[in-house]
PDB file of C-alpha atoms and ligand atoms in Angstrom:
ATOM      1  CA  MET A   1       3.963   4.064  13.970  1.00 93.00           C
ATOM      2  CA  ILE A   2       5.123   5.537  10.673  1.00 96.00           C
ATOM      3  CA  GLU A   3       6.329   9.071  11.305  1.00 97.00           C
ATOM      4  CA  ILE A   4       7.107  11.473   8.458  1.00 98.00           C
ATOM      5  CA  ARG A   5       8.660  14.793   9.421  1.00 98.00           C
ATOM      6  CA  ASP A   6       9.215  17.764   7.092  1.00 98.00           C
ATOM      7  CA  LEU A   7       9.817  15.495   4.126  1.00 98.00           C
ATOM      8  CA  VAL A   8      11.177  17.157   0.995  1.00 98.00           C
ATOM      9  CA  TYR A   9      11.891  15.236  -2.199  1.00 98.00           C
ATOM     10  CA  ARG A  10      12.778  16.751  -5.561  1.00 98.00           C
ATOM     11  CA  TYR A  11      12.977  15.301  -9.042  1.00 97.00           C
ATOM     12  CA  GLY A  12      15.537  17.681 -10.499  1.00 95.00           C
ATOM     13  CA  ASP A  13      14.404  21.145  -9.401  1.00 93.00           C
ATOM     14  CA  ALA A  14      10.736  20.288  -8.914  1.00 95.00           C
ATOM     15  CA  ALA A  15       9.661  19.475  -5.359  1.00 96.00           C
ATOM     16  CA  ALA A  16       7.329  16.457  -5.452  1.00 98.00           C
ATOM     17  CA  LEU A  17       7.103  16.512  -1.640  1.00 98.00           C
ATOM     18  CA  ASP A  18       7.314  19.929  -0.109  1.00 97.00           C
ATOM     19  CA  GLY A  19       7.821  19.712   3.644  1.00 97.00           C
ATOM     20  CA  LEU A  20       5.268  16.992   4.342  1.00 98.00           C
ATOM     21  CA  SER A  21       4.584  15.732   7.876  1.00 98.00           C
ATOM     22  CA  LEU A  22       2.272  12.848   8.785  1.00 97.00           C
ATOM     23  CA  SER A  23       2.014  10.179  11.501  1.00 97.00           C
ATOM     24  CA  ILE A  24       0.248   6.893  10.900  1.00 97.00           C
ATOM     25  CA  PRO A  25      -0.360   4.836  14.051  1.00 95.00           C
ATOM     26  CA  ASP A  26      -0.191   1.042  14.130  1.00 94.00           C
ATOM     27  CA  GLY A  27      -3.305  -0.701  12.926  1.00 95.00           C
ATOM     28  CA  GLN A  28      -4.887   2.292  11.217  1.00 96.00           C
ATOM     29  CA  TYR A  29      -6.764   1.958   7.925  1.00 97.00           C
ATOM     30  CA  CYS A  30      -5.811   5.088   6.040  1.00 97.00           C
ATOM     31  CA  LEU A  31      -6.737   6.360   2.578  1.00 97.00           C
ATOM     32  CA  LEU A  32      -4.239   8.533   0.749  1.00 97.00           C
ATOM     33  CA  VAL A  33      -5.877  10.557  -2.017  1.00 95.00           C
ATOM     34  CA  GLY A  34      -5.095  13.514  -4.245  1.00 93.00           C
ATOM     35  CA  PRO A  35      -4.946  14.466  -7.891  1.00 90.00           C
ATOM     36  CA  ASN A  36      -2.451  12.978 -10.314  1.00 91.00           C
ATOM     37  CA  GLY A  37       1.013  14.268  -9.561  1.00 94.00           C
ATOM     38  CA  SER A  38       0.220  15.340  -5.988  1.00 95.00           C
ATOM     39  CA  GLY A  39       3.038  13.182  -4.598  1.00 97.00           C
ATOM     40  CA  LYS A  40       1.264  10.049  -3.332  1.00 96.00           C
ATOM     41  CA  THR A  41       3.535   7.501  -4.978  1.00 95.00           C
ATOM     42  CA  THR A  42       6.638   9.515  -4.135  1.00 97.00           C
ATOM     43  CA  LEU A  43       5.535   9.590  -0.486  1.00 98.00           C
ATOM     44  CA  VAL A  44       4.857   5.884  -0.087  1.00 97.00           C
ATOM     45  CA  ARG A  45       8.105   4.983  -1.834  1.00 95.00           C
ATOM     46  CA  HIS A  46       9.860   6.658   1.089  1.00 96.00           C
ATOM     47  CA  PHE A  47       8.176   4.358   3.614  1.00 94.00           C
ATOM     48  CA  ASN A  48      10.540   1.517   2.854  1.00 89.00           C
ATOM     49  CA  ALA A  49      13.464   3.556   1.578  1.00 92.00           C
ATOM     50  CA  LEU A  50      12.931   3.045  -2.145  1.00 92.00           C
ATOM     51  CA  LEU A  51      13.539   6.801  -2.246  1.00 95.00           C
ATOM     52  CA  THR A  52      15.808   8.786   0.075  1.00 96.00           C
ATOM     53  CA  PRO A  53      14.620  12.179   1.365  1.00 97.00           C
ATOM     54  CA  ASP A  54      16.386  15.350   0.237  1.00 97.00           C
ATOM     55  CA  SER A  55      15.563  16.584   3.722  1.00 97.00           C
ATOM     56  CA  GLY A  56      13.324  15.507   6.576  1.00 98.00           C
ATOM     57  CA  THR A  57      12.925  12.027   8.014  1.00 97.00           C
ATOM     58  CA  VAL A  58      10.794   8.907   7.775  1.00 97.00           C
ATOM     59  CA  THR A  59      10.841   6.606  10.793  1.00 96.00           C
ATOM     60  CA  VAL A  60       9.080   3.301  11.408  1.00 94.00           C
ATOM     61  CA  ASP A  61       8.809   2.498  15.101  1.00 91.00           C
ATOM     62  CA  GLU A  62      11.433   5.175  15.699  1.00 91.00           C
ATOM     63  CA  THR A  63      13.990   3.631  13.336  1.00 93.00           C
ATOM     64  CA  ASP A  64      15.010   5.912  10.476  1.00 95.00           C
ATOM     65  CA  VAL A  65      14.258   3.914   7.322  1.00 94.00           C
ATOM     66  CA  THR A  66      17.338   5.223   5.519  1.00 94.00           C
ATOM     67  CA  ASP A  67      19.502   3.856   8.354  1.00 93.00           C
ATOM     68  CA  ASP A  68      17.844   0.454   8.270  1.00 91.00           C
ATOM     69  CA  PRO A  69      16.011  -0.231   5.000  1.00 87.00           C
ATOM     70  CA  VAL A  70      15.826  -3.962   5.731  1.00 86.00           C
ATOM     71  CA  VAL A  71      13.795  -3.416   8.877  1.00 82.00           C
ATOM     72  CA  ALA A  72      11.525  -1.015   7.005  1.00 86.00           C
ATOM     73  CA  ARG A  73      11.032  -3.523   4.194  1.00 84.00           C
ATOM     74  CA  THR A  74      10.033  -6.292   6.560  1.00 86.00           C
ATOM     75  CA  GLN A  75       7.640  -4.036   8.489  1.00 92.00           C
ATOM     76  CA  ILE A  76       6.006  -2.424   5.471  1.00 94.00           C
ATOM     77  CA  GLY A  77       4.620  -4.524   2.662  1.00 92.00           C
ATOM     78  CA  MET A  78       4.168  -2.693  -0.624  1.00 92.00           C
ATOM     79  CA  VAL A  79       1.872  -3.534  -3.497  1.00 91.00           C
ATOM     80  CA  PHE A  80       2.206  -1.375  -6.583  1.00 87.00           C
ATOM     81  CA  GLN A  81      -0.238  -0.434  -9.270  1.00 81.00           C
ATOM     82  CA  HIS A  82       0.803  -3.078 -11.766  1.00 80.00           C
ATOM     83  CA  PRO A  83       1.221  -6.267  -9.731  1.00 78.00           C
ATOM     84  CA  ARG A  84       2.295  -8.006 -12.929  1.00 79.00           C
ATOM     85  CA  ASP A  85       5.586  -6.089 -12.746  1.00 81.00           C
ATOM     86  CA  GLN A  86       6.147  -7.278  -9.204  1.00 84.00           C
ATOM     87  CA  PHE A  87       6.050 -11.028  -9.719  1.00 93.00           C
ATOM     88  CA  VAL A  88       9.345 -12.885  -9.649  1.00 93.00           C
ATOM     89  CA  ALA A  89       8.214 -16.487 -10.155  1.00 95.00           C
ATOM     90  CA  ALA A  90       5.938 -18.359 -12.547  1.00 95.00           C
ATOM     91  CA  THR A  91       3.649 -19.994  -9.999  1.00 97.00           C
ATOM     92  CA  VAL A  92       1.644 -18.534  -7.144  1.00 97.00           C
ATOM     93  CA  GLY A  93       3.333 -20.529  -4.382  1.00 97.00           C
ATOM     94  CA  ALA A  94       6.864 -19.841  -5.610  1.00 97.00           C
ATOM     95  CA  ASP A  95       6.173 -16.141  -5.918  1.00 97.00           C
ATOM     96  CA  VAL A  96       4.711 -15.775  -2.434  1.00 96.00           C
ATOM     97  CA  ALA A  97       7.602 -17.818  -0.992  1.00 97.00           C
ATOM     98  CA  PHE A  98      10.241 -15.557  -2.556  1.00 95.00           C
ATOM     99  CA  GLY A  99      10.238 -12.868   0.158  1.00 92.00           C
ATOM    100  CA  PRO A 100      10.395 -15.253   3.132  1.00 93.00           C
ATOM    101  CA  GLU A 101      13.106 -17.272   1.355  1.00 95.00           C
ATOM    102  CA  ASN A 102      15.175 -14.099   1.109  1.00 90.00           C
ATOM    103  CA  LEU A 103      14.785 -13.577   4.831  1.00 88.00           C
ATOM    104  CA  GLY A 104      16.639 -16.868   5.239  1.00 91.00           C
ATOM    105  CA  LEU A 105      13.799 -18.539   7.140  1.00 94.00           C
ATOM    106  CA  ASP A 106      13.713 -22.318   7.391  1.00 95.00           C
ATOM    107  CA  ARG A 107      11.493 -24.330   5.076  1.00 96.00           C
ATOM    108  CA  SER A 108       8.747 -25.092   7.580  1.00 97.00           C
ATOM    109  CA  GLU A 109       8.414 -21.405   8.506  1.00 97.00           C
ATOM    110  CA  ILE A 110       8.356 -20.449   4.817  1.00 97.00           C
ATOM    111  CA  ASP A 111       5.630 -23.031   4.133  1.00 96.00           C
ATOM    112  CA  HIS A 112       3.641 -21.798   7.098  1.00 95.00           C
ATOM    113  CA  ARG A 113       3.854 -18.182   5.935  1.00 95.00           C
ATOM    114  CA  VAL A 114       2.946 -18.984   2.339  1.00 96.00           C
ATOM    115  CA  ALA A 115      -0.069 -20.987   3.484  1.00 95.00           C
ATOM    116  CA  ALA A 116      -1.233 -18.245   5.868  1.00 92.00           C
ATOM    117  CA  ALA A 117      -0.747 -15.473   3.281  1.00 93.00           C
ATOM    118  CA  LEU A 118      -2.620 -17.369   0.562  1.00 94.00           C
ATOM    119  CA  ASP A 119      -5.351 -18.253   3.025  1.00 90.00           C
ATOM    120  CA  ALA A 120      -5.776 -14.557   3.868  1.00 86.00           C
ATOM    121  CA  VAL A 121      -6.605 -13.770   0.243  1.00 88.00           C
ATOM    122  CA  ASP A 122      -8.619 -16.949  -0.394  1.00 88.00           C
ATOM    123  CA  LEU A 123      -6.091 -18.484  -2.755  1.00 92.00           C
ATOM    124  CA  ASP A 124      -5.064 -21.424  -0.592  1.00 89.00           C
ATOM    125  CA  GLY A 125      -5.815 -23.898  -3.373  1.00 93.00           C
ATOM    126  CA  ALA A 126      -3.859 -21.967  -5.998  1.00 96.00           C
ATOM    127  CA  ARG A 127      -0.232 -22.669  -5.069  1.00 96.00           C
ATOM    128  CA  GLU A 128       0.600 -24.576  -8.214  1.00 97.00           C
ATOM    129  CA  ARG A 129      -1.284 -22.297 -10.601  1.00 97.00           C
ATOM    130  CA  ARG A 130       0.607 -20.183 -13.116  1.00 97.00           C
ATOM    131  CA  ILE A 131       0.365 -16.465 -12.351  1.00 96.00           C
ATOM    132  CA  ASP A 132       0.008 -15.526 -16.014  1.00 94.00           C
ATOM    133  CA  ALA A 133      -3.143 -17.649 -16.200  1.00 95.00           C
ATOM    134  CA  LEU A 134      -4.869 -15.805 -13.332  1.00 93.00           C
ATOM    135  CA  SER A 135      -7.438 -13.021 -13.640  1.00 90.00           C
ATOM    136  CA  GLY A 136      -6.492  -9.440 -12.746  1.00 86.00           C
ATOM    137  CA  GLY A 137      -8.267  -9.706  -9.413  1.00 86.00           C
ATOM    138  CA  GLU A 138      -6.481 -12.942  -8.566  1.00 90.00           C
ATOM    139  CA  GLN A 139      -3.147 -11.388  -9.524  1.00 92.00           C
ATOM    140  CA  ALA A 140      -3.828  -8.442  -7.224  1.00 89.00           C
ATOM    141  CA  ARG A 141      -4.540 -10.902  -4.417  1.00 91.00           C
ATOM    142  CA  VAL A 142      -1.312 -12.831  -5.132  1.00 94.00           C
ATOM    143  CA  ALA A 143       0.612  -9.549  -4.916  1.00 93.00           C
ATOM    144  CA  ILE A 144      -1.045  -8.847  -1.557  1.00 91.00           C
ATOM    145  CA  ALA A 145      -0.212 -12.361  -0.366  1.00 93.00           C
ATOM    146  CA  GLY A 146       3.415 -11.818  -1.380  1.00 93.00           C
ATOM    147  CA  ALA A 147       3.525  -8.735   0.823  1.00 91.00           C
ATOM    148  CA  LEU A 148       1.690 -10.499   3.679  1.00 92.00           C
ATOM    149  CA  ALA A 149       4.140 -13.396   3.703  1.00 93.00           C
ATOM    150  CA  MET A 150       6.688 -10.948   5.108  1.00 91.00           C
ATOM    151  CA  GLU A 151       4.312 -10.525   8.076  1.00 90.00           C
ATOM    152  CA  PRO A 152       4.428  -6.735   7.802  1.00 93.00           C
ATOM    153  CA  SER A 153       2.934  -4.383  10.370  1.00 94.00           C
ATOM    154  CA  TYR A 154       1.606  -2.279   7.502  1.00 95.00           C
ATOM    155  CA  LEU A 155       0.391  -3.044   4.034  1.00 95.00           C
ATOM    156  CA  VAL A 156       0.678  -0.154   1.557  1.00 96.00           C
ATOM    157  CA  LEU A 157      -1.208  -0.456  -1.716  1.00 94.00           C
ATOM    158  CA  ASP A 158      -0.567   2.106  -4.437  1.00 93.00           C
ATOM    159  CA  GLU A 159      -3.629   2.213  -6.724  1.00 88.00           C
ATOM    160  CA  PRO A 160      -4.216  -1.518  -6.293  1.00 79.00           C
ATOM    161  CA  LEU A 161      -7.701  -1.510  -7.746  1.00 80.00           C
ATOM    162  CA  VAL A 162      -7.122   0.146 -11.091  1.00 79.00           C
ATOM    163  CA  GLY A 163      -8.308  -2.107 -13.873  1.00 75.00           C
ATOM    164  CA  LEU A 164     -10.216  -4.527 -11.662  1.00 78.00           C
ATOM    165  CA  ASP A 165     -13.850  -5.266 -12.388  1.00 81.00           C
ATOM    166  CA  TRP A 166     -16.347  -4.684  -9.615  1.00 84.00           C
ATOM    167  CA  PRO A 167     -16.486  -8.229  -8.135  1.00 83.00           C
ATOM    168  CA  ALA A 168     -12.677  -8.455  -8.109  1.00 79.00           C
ATOM    169  CA  ARG A 169     -12.466  -5.028  -6.504  1.00 84.00           C
ATOM    170  CA  GLU A 170     -14.993  -6.011  -3.829  1.00 86.00           C
ATOM    171  CA  SER A 171     -13.107  -9.204  -3.131  1.00 84.00           C
ATOM    172  CA  VAL A 172      -9.809  -7.356  -2.626  1.00 84.00           C
ATOM    173  CA  LEU A 173     -11.507  -4.776  -0.386  1.00 90.00           C
ATOM    174  CA  ASP A 174     -13.123  -7.488   1.730  1.00 89.00           C
ATOM    175  CA  HIS A 175      -9.712  -9.060   2.245  1.00 87.00           C
ATOM    176  CA  LEU A 176      -8.270  -5.702   3.270  1.00 91.00           C
ATOM    177  CA  ASP A 177     -11.070  -5.324   5.814  1.00 92.00           C
ATOM    178  CA  ALA A 178     -10.175  -8.677   7.319  1.00 90.00           C
ATOM    179  CA  LEU A 179      -6.502  -7.734   7.537  1.00 90.00           C
ATOM    180  CA  ALA A 180      -7.317  -4.407   9.163  1.00 93.00           C
ATOM    181  CA  ALA A 181      -9.614  -6.176  11.626  1.00 93.00           C
ATOM    182  CA  ASP A 182      -6.690  -8.443  12.532  1.00 89.00           C
ATOM    183  CA  GLY A 183      -4.519  -5.428  13.362  1.00 93.00           C
ATOM    184  CA  THR A 184      -2.484  -4.907  10.182  1.00 94.00           C
ATOM    185  CA  GLY A 185      -2.183  -1.232   9.272  1.00 96.00           C
ATOM    186  CA  VAL A 186      -3.598  -0.659   5.792  1.00 96.00           C
ATOM    187  CA  ILE A 187      -2.719   2.344   3.645  1.00 97.00           C
ATOM    188  CA  VAL A 188      -4.508   2.563   0.311  1.00 96.00           C
ATOM    189  CA  VAL A 189      -3.450   5.115  -2.292  1.00 95.00           C
ATOM    190  CA  THR A 190      -6.357   5.752  -4.612  1.00 90.00           C
ATOM    191  CA  HIS A 191      -8.225   8.321  -6.632  1.00 83.00           C
ATOM    192  CA  ASP A 192     -11.365   6.187  -6.601  1.00 84.00           C
ATOM    193  CA  LEU A 193     -13.028   6.179  -3.188  1.00 89.00           C
ATOM    194  CA  ARG A 194     -16.121   4.234  -4.181  1.00 87.00           C
ATOM    195  CA  ASP A 195     -16.871   1.663  -1.521  1.00 86.00           C
ATOM    196  CA  LEU A 196     -13.644   2.529   0.290  1.00 90.00           C
ATOM    197  CA  HIS A 197     -14.553   5.610   2.292  1.00 90.00           C
ATOM    198  CA  GLU A 198     -16.882   3.733   4.631  1.00 92.00           C
ATOM    199  CA  ARG A 199     -14.251   1.101   5.350  1.00 94.00           C
ATOM    200  CA  ALA A 200     -11.311   3.289   6.411  1.00 95.00           C
ATOM    201  CA  ASP A 201     -10.502   5.147   9.649  1.00 95.00           C
ATOM    202  CA  ARG A 202      -8.876   8.152   8.086  1.00 97.00           C
ATOM    203  CA  LEU A 203      -8.502  10.102   4.854  1.00 97.00           C
ATOM    204  CA  VAL A 204      -5.382  12.110   4.045  1.00 97.00           C
ATOM    205  CA  ALA A 205      -5.382  14.252   0.912  1.00 96.00           C
ATOM    206  CA  LEU A 206      -2.245  15.557  -0.779  1.00 96.00           C
ATOM    207  CA  HIS A 207      -1.920  18.527  -3.086  1.00 95.00           C
ATOM    208  CA  GLU A 208       1.373  19.660  -4.573  1.00 95.00           C
ATOM    209  CA  GLY A 209       3.383  17.583  -2.144  1.00 97.00           C
ATOM    210  CA  GLN A 210       1.682  18.706   1.037  1.00 97.00           C
ATOM    211  CA  VAL A 211      -1.088  17.376   3.273  1.00 97.00           C
ATOM    212  CA  VAL A 212      -4.136  19.560   2.695  1.00 95.00           C
ATOM    213  CA  LEU A 213      -6.809  17.471   4.434  1.00 95.00           C
ATOM    214  CA  ASP A 214      -6.612  14.940   7.248  1.00 96.00           C
ATOM    215  CA  GLU A 215      -9.943  13.808   8.669  1.00 95.00           C
ATOM    216  CA  SER A 216     -12.298  10.907   9.065  1.00 95.00           C
ATOM    217  CA  PRO A 217     -13.477   9.874   5.585  1.00 93.00           C
ATOM    218  CA  SER A 218     -17.078  10.834   6.275  1.00 90.00           C
ATOM    219  CA  ASP A 219     -16.056  14.362   7.298  1.00 91.00           C
ATOM    220  CA  ALA A 220     -13.663  14.721   4.373  1.00 90.00           C
ATOM    221  CA  LEU A 221     -15.935  13.796   1.479  1.00 89.00           C
ATOM    222  CA  GLY A 222     -17.520  17.203   0.953  1.00 88.00           C
ATOM    223  CA  ALA A 223     -14.136  18.869   0.506  1.00 88.00           C
ATOM    224  CA  LEU A 224     -12.853  16.400  -2.068  1.00 88.00           C
ATOM    225  CA  PRO A 225     -14.135  17.924  -5.331  1.00 87.00           C
ATOM    226  CA  ASP A 226     -12.184  21.128  -4.597  1.00 87.00           C
ATOM    227  CA  LEU A 227      -9.081  18.961  -4.389  1.00 85.00           C
ATOM    228  CA  GLY A 228      -9.693  17.300  -7.724  1.00 84.00           C
ATOM    229  CA  VAL A 229     -10.933  14.047  -6.152  1.00 86.00           C
ATOM    230  CA  ARG A 230     -14.394  12.762  -6.970  1.00 86.00           C
ATOM    231  CA  ASP A 231     -16.906  12.514  -4.112  1.00 85.00           C
ATOM    232  CA  PRO A 232     -17.792   8.809  -4.196  1.00 86.00           C
ATOM    233  CA  ARG A 233     -21.404   9.532  -3.150  1.00 82.00           C
ATOM    234  CA  CYS A 234     -22.111  11.447  -6.379  1.00 78.00           C
TER     235      CYS A 234
HETATM  236  P1  ADP B   1       0.945  10.770  -7.652  1.00 97.70           P
HETATM  237  O1  ADP B   1       1.324   9.380  -7.250  1.00 97.70           O
HETATM  238  O2  ADP B   1       0.137  11.504  -6.633  1.00 97.70           O
HETATM  239  O3  ADP B   1       0.293  10.833  -9.007  1.00 97.70           O
HETATM  240  P2  ADP B   1       3.797  11.195  -7.974  1.00 97.70           P
HETATM  241  O4  ADP B   1       4.432  10.994  -6.659  1.00 97.70           O
HETATM  242  O5  ADP B   1       3.897  10.120  -8.977  1.00 97.70           O
HETATM  243  O6  ADP B   1       2.289  11.648  -7.753  1.00 97.70           O
HETATM  244  O7  ADP B   1       4.402  12.503  -8.638  1.00 97.70           O
HETATM  245  C1  ADP B   1       4.603  13.714  -7.931  1.00 97.70           C
HETATM  246  C2  ADP B   1       5.319  14.702  -8.847  1.00 97.70           C
HETATM  247  O8  ADP B   1       6.617  14.215  -9.143  1.00 97.70           O
HETATM  248  C3  ADP B   1       4.639  14.919 -10.185  1.00 97.70           C
HETATM  249  O9  ADP B   1       4.806  16.265 -10.550  1.00 97.70           O
HETATM  250  C4  ADP B   1       5.399  14.011 -11.110  1.00 97.70           C
HETATM  251  O10 ADP B   1       5.386  14.521 -12.419  1.00 97.70           O
HETATM  252  C5  ADP B   1       6.791  14.059 -10.540  1.00 97.70           C
HETATM  253  N1  ADP B   1       7.506  12.779 -10.759  1.00 97.70           N
HETATM  254  C6  ADP B   1       7.134  11.574 -10.319  1.00 97.70           C
HETATM  255  N2  ADP B   1       8.003  10.627 -10.672  1.00 97.70           N
HETATM  256  C7  ADP B   1       8.972  11.257 -11.372  1.00 97.70           C
HETATM  257  C8  ADP B   1      10.185  10.833 -11.996  1.00 97.70           C
HETATM  258  N3  ADP B   1      10.561   9.558 -11.974  1.00 97.70           N
HETATM  259  N4  ADP B   1      10.933  11.782 -12.605  1.00 97.70           N
HETATM  260  C9  ADP B   1      10.560  13.079 -12.636  1.00 97.70           C
HETATM  261  N5  ADP B   1       9.441  13.552 -12.042  1.00 97.70           N
HETATM  262  C10 ADP B   1       8.652  12.661 -11.429  1.00 97.70           C
HETATM  263 MG1   MG B   2       0.928   7.525  -8.104  1.00 97.70          MG
END
């Protein structure tokens, strides 16, 4: 369970998160939406202590993430909008192995995790391929595999689909479905709900750093245009 209580975060004087509270149970598939600047990225960067609250708390399984960022970072895998900026190695296999190597795992466990993570995104044959030679959709899947190799309880994706063509987008979404079905919590930050709203359990909308809507996606859709988010059915 990720538990956010009364979270306030300011950049200078401006509150990007303004007393936000939210609980996300294990295994949930949750969409986080809202207009540009509503605080989505700022919120998810608190989940694994990339940002520290000005006030309020973020706990993962009852551990405060600011007390134990390492635990938070192994439980919560993050994939950012530009996966290209996240890669640390030249080849697919080396990049996906990087996280487990830093956990100090032995070689056979690292190999097992890399194989399982690449298998989960259908890139099992791509270990030796150069990342810079992959398509955008393949790069997004490598970034997801890198997060999965940490065996996180939750996978958080901040605008992971921007810039992907439709087949690549569908492929990534199908892989997320499979992960969610296997019990991994999935949190997708997006302003484009097309083909996502029917897959998720829950939709949370932010506006000016607060939760303004928290419902099942099908119940939430009608209210979205008022929040500056396009209704994907239109
Ligand atoms: P979203 O991801 O929903 O677009 P952000 O969390 O990026 O929203 O931004 C929330 C608010 O914080 C916005 O008003 C934005 O301008 C501001 N903000 C975000 N990052 C920074 C930063 N590094 N420095 C100053 N202000 C920022
Ligand atoms: Mg953002």
